[in-house]
Coordinates of C-alpha atoms and ligand atoms in Angstrom, one line a residue:
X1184 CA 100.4 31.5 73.7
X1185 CA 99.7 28.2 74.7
X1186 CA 97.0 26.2 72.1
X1187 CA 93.8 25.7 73.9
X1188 CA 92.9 22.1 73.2
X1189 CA 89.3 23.0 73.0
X1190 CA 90.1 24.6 69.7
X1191 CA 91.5 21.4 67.4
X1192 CA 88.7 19.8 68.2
X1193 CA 86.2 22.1 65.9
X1194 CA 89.0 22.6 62.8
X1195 CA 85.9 21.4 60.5
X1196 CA 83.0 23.3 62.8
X1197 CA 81.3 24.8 59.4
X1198 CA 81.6 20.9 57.7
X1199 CA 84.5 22.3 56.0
X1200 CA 88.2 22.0 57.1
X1201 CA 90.1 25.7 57.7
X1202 CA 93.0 24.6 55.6
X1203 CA 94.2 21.3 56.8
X1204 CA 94.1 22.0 61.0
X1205 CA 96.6 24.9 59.6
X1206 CA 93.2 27.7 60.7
X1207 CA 91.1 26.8 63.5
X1208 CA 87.8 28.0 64.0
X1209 CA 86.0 27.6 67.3
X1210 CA 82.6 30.2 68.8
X1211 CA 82.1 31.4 71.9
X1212 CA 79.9 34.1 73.4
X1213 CA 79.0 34.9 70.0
X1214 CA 82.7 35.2 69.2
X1215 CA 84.1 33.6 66.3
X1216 CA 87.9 32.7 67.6
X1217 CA 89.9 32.3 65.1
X1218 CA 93.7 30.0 65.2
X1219 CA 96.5 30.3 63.2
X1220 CA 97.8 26.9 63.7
X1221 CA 101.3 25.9 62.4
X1222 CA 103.0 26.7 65.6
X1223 CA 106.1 24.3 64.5
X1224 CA 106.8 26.8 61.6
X1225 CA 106.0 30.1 63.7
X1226 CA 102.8 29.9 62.0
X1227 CA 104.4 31.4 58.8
X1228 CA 101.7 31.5 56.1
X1229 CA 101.7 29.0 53.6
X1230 CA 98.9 28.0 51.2
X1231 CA 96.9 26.4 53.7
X1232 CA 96.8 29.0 56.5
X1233 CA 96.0 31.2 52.9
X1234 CA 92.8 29.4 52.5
X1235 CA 92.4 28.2 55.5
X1236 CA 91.9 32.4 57.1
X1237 CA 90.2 33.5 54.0
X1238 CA 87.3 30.6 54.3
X1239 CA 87.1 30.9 58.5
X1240 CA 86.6 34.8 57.6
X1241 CA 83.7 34.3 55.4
X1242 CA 82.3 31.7 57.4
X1243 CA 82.6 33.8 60.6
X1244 CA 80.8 36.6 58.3
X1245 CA 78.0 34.5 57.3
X1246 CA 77.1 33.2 60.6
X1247 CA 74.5 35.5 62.6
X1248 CA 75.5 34.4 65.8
X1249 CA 79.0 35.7 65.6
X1250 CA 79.2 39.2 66.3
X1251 CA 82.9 39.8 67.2
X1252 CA 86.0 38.1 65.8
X1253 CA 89.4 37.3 67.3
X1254 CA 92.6 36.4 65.3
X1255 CA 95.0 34.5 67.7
X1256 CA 97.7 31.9 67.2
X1257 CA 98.8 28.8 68.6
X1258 CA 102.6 28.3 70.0
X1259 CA 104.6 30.1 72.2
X1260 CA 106.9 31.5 70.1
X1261 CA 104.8 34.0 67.9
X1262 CA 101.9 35.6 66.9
X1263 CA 103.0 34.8 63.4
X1264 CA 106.1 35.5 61.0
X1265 CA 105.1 36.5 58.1
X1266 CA 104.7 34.4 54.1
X1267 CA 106.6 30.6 54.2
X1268 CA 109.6 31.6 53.0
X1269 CA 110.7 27.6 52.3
X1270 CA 107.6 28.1 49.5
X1271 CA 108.9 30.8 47.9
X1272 CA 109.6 30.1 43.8
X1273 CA 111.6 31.9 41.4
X1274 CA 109.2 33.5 38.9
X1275 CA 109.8 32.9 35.4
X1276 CA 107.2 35.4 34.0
X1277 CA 104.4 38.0 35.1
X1278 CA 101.6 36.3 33.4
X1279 CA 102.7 32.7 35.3
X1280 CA 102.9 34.6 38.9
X1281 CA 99.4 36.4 38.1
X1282 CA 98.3 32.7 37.9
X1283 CA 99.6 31.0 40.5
X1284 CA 100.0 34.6 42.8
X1285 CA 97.7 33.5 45.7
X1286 CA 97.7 37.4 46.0
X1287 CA 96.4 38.8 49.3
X1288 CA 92.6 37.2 49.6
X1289 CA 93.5 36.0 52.8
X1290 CA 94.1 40.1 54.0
X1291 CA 91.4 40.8 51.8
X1292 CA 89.2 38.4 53.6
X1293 CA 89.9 39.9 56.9
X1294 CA 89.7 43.5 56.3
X1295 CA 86.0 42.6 54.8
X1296 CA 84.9 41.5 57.7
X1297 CA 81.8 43.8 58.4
X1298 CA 82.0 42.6 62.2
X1299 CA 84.3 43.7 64.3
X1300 CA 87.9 42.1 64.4
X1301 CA 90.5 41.9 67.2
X1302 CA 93.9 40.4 66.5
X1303 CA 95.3 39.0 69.9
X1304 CA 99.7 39.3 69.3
X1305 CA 101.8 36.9 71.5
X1306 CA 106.2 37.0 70.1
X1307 CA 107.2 37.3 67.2
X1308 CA 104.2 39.4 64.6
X1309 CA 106.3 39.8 61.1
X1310 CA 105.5 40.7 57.7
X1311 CA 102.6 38.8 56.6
X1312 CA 101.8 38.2 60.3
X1313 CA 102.2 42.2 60.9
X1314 CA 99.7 43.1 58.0
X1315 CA 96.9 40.1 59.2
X1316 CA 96.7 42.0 62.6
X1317 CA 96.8 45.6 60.6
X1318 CA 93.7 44.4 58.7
X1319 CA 92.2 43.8 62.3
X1320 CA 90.3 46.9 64.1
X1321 CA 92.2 46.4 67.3
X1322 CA 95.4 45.2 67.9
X1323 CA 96.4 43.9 71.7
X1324 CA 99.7 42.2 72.6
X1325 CA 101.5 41.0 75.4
X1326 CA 104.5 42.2 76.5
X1327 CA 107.2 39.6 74.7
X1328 CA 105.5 40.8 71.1
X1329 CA 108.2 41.7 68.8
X1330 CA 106.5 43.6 65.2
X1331 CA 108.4 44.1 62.5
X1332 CA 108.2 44.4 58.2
X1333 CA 111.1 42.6 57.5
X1334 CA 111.0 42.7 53.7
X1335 CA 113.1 44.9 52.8
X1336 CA 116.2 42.4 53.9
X1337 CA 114.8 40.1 50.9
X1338 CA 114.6 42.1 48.3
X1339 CA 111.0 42.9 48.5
X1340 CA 108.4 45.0 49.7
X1341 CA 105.3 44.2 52.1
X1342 CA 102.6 42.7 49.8
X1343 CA 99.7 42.4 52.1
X1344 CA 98.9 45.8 52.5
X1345 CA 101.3 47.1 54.7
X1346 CA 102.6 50.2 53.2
X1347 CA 99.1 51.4 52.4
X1348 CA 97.7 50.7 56.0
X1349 CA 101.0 50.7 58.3
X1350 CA 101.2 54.8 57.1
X1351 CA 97.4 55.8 57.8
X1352 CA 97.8 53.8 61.6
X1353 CA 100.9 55.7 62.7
X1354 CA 101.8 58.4 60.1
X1355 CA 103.9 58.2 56.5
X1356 CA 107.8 58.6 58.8
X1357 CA 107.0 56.4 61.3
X1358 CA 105.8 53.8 58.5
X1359 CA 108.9 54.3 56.1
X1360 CA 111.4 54.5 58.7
X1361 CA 109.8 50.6 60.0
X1362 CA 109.8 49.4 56.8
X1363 CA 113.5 50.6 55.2
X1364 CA 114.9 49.5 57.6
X1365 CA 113.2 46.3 58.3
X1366 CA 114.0 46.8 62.3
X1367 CA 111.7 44.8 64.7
X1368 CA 110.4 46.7 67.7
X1369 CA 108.3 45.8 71.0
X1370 CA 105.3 45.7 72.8
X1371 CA 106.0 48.9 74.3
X1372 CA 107.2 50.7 71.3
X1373 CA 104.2 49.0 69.3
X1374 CA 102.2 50.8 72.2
X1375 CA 103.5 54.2 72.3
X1376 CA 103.3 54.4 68.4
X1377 CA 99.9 53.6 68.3
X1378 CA 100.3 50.2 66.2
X1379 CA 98.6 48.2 68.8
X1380 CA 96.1 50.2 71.2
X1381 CA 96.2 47.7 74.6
X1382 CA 99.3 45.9 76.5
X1383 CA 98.6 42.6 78.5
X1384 CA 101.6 41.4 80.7
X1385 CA 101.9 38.2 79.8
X1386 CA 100.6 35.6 77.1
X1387 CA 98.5 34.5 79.8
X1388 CA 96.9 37.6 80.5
X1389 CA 97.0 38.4 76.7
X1390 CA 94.7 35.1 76.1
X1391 CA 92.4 36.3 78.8
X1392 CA 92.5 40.1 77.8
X1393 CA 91.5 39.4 74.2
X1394 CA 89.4 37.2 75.1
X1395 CA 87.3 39.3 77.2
X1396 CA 87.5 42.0 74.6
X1397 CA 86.1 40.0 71.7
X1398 CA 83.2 39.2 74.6
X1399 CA 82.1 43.0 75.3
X1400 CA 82.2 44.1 71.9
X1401 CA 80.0 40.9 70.9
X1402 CA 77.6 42.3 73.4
X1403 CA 77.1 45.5 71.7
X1404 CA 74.3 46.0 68.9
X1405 CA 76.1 44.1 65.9
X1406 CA 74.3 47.2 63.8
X1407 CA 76.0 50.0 65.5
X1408 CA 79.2 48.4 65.7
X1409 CA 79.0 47.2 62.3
X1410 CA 78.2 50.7 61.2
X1411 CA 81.3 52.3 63.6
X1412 CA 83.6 50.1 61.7
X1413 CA 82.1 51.6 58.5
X1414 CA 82.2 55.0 58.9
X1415 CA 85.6 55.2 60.5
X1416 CA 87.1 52.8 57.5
X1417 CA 85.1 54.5 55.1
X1418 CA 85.3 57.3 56.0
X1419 CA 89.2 57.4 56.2
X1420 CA 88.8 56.9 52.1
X1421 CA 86.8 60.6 51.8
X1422 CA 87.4 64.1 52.9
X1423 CA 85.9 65.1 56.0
X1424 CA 82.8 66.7 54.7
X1425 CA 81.7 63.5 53.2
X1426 CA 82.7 61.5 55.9
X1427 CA 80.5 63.6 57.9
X1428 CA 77.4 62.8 55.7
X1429 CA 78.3 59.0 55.4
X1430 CA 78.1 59.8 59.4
X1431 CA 75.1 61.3 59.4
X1432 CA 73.2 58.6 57.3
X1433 CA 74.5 55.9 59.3
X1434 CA 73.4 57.5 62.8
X1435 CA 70.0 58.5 61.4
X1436 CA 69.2 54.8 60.0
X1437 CA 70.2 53.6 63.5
X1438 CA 67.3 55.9 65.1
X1439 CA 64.9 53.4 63.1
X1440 CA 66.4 50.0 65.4
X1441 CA 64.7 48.0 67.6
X1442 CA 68.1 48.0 69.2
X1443 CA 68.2 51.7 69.9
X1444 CA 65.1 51.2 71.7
X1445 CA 66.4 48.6 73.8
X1446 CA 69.4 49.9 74.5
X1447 CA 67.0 53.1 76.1
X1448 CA 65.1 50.6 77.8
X1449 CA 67.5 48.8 79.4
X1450 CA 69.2 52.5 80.4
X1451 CA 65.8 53.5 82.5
X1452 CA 64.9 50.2 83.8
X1453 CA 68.3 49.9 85.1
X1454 CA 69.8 46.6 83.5
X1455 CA 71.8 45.6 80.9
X1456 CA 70.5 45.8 77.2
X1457 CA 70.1 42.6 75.4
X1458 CA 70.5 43.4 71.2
X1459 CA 69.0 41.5 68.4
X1460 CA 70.7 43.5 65.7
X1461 CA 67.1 44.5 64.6
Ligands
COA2207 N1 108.8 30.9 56.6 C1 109.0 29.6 56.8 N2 109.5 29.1 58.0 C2 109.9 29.9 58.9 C3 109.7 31.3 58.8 C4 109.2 31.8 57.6 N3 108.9 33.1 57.4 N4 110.2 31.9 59.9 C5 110.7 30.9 60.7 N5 110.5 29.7 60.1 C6 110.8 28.4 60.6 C7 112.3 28.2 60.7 O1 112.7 27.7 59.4 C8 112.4 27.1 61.7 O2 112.0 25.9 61.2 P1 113.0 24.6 61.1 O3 113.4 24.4 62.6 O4 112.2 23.5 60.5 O5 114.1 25.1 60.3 C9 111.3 27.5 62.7 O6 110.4 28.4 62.0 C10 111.9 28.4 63.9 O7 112.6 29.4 63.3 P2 114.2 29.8 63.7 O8 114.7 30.7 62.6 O9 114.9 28.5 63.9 O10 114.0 30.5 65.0 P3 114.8 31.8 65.6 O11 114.4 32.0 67.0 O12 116.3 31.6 65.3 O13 114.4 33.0 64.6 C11 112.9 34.5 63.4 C12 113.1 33.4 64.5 C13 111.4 34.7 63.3 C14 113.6 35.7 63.8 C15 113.5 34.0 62.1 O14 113.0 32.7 61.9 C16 113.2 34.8 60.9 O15 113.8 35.9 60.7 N6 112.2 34.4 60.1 C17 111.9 35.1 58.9 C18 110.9 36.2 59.1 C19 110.6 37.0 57.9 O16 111.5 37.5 57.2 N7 109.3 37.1 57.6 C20 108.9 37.9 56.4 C21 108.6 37.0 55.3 S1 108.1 38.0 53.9

């Protein structure tokens, strides 16, 4: 996807810098767009793309006039592939890679966004690059994307939770036969296995699609959505009868909104709903 120039210009939009230009952060519409930005190194994620997603994610978080966010990446050769593998150490001891471990905060960070999250996948989407977009609600790609947990051909294992969320998208075989064998697959496969849940044709298109996307779920009452992401993600966590109370709390303390009103309103007096998240 080609970089949209509008973007580097607002690296340090929050008076903080995103990790050295390596994250860019721009708003729009009440969408928070988020860049991976190290196209020259197929945006693999090094330290600064680490802190650099984790601090635009609770930025984006904090901010009430973001309601939607969209994980994208600059280049036109991927989406992104995956941890820096040119900063990869040997480790002498457990208790030294606890301390210097940069862990998974950056996942972390995503996955706790409360708002809703769209990851926009252009070429190559790999390891660490897979897992950001599986943290993400919804997943759209363009055609070229090529997915793939390639860590089983260096002696690992996917760190950023992609064994744990990879299996409860598209089912425990699918997952394990994806990441024994560390086989890339496309946009189409990634389609008809339900890893991403919308095509575009091009990167074009994708930058558009997503784009648009991000814009109509913005536009929805940040409470509901906010509270569809939590009951579905919760709810995956708890047998069904409790997921249908955690449900049934949720929808009843949306029948107390100012935005539920609205919405009703705007239904009989024919035009489009404007919500507050009140
Ligand atoms: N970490 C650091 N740099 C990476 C990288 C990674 N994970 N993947 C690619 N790059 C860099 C390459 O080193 C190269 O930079 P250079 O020109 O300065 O050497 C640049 O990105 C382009 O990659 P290159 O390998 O030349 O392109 P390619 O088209 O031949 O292959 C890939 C692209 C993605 C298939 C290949 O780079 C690859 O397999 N990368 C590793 C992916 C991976 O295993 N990720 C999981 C990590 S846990």
């Amino acid at each position: 996807m080609p970089s949209d120039p509008e973007s580097h210009a607002v690296g340090a939009h929050d008076g903080e810098p995103h990790g050295d230009g390596a994250v860019l952060v721009e708003r729009r519409n009440g969408v928070g767009i988020v860049t991976l930005n190290r196209p020259d190194a197929l945006n693999a994620i090094n330290m600064a793309v680490r802190g650099g997603l984790t601090r635009a994610c609770r930025a984006l978080e904090a901010d009430p006039e973001i309601r939607a966010v969209l994980i994208r990446a600059a280049g036109e050769r991927g989406f992104c592939v995956g941890a820096d593998i040119k900063e990869f150490r040997p480790v002498t001891s457990a208790v030294a890679a606890r301390r210097t471990d940069p862990a998974i905060a950056y996942v972390d960070a995503v996955a706790a966004l409360g708002k809703p999250t769209i990851a926009a996948i252009h070429g190559f989407c790999l390891g660490g690059g897979f897992e950001i977009a599986l943290a993400c609600d919804i997943r759209i790609a363009s055609a070229d994307a090529l997915f793939g947990l390639p860590e089983i051909n260096l002696g690992l294992i996917p760190g950023a939770g992609g064994t744990q969320r990879l299996p409860r998208l598209i089912g425990v075989g699918r997952a394990l036969d994806l990441m024994l064998t560390g086989e890339r697959f496309g946009a189409e496969e990634a389609l008809r296995l339900g890893v991403i849940s919308r095509l575009a044709p091009s990167q074009g298109a994708l930058a558009e699609q997503s784009l648009a996307l991000a814009e109509t779920v913005a536009a929805k009452s940040p409470t509901a959505a906010a509270y569809v992401k939590e009951a579905v993600m919760a709810g995956a966590d708890l047998d069904l009868k409790d997921g249908i109370a955690l449900e049934r709390t949720l929808f009843t303390l949306l029948l107390t909104t100012e935005d539920r009103m609205e919405a009703a309103a705007a239904f009989r007096e024919k035009r489009r709903p404007v919500f507050t998240g009140h």
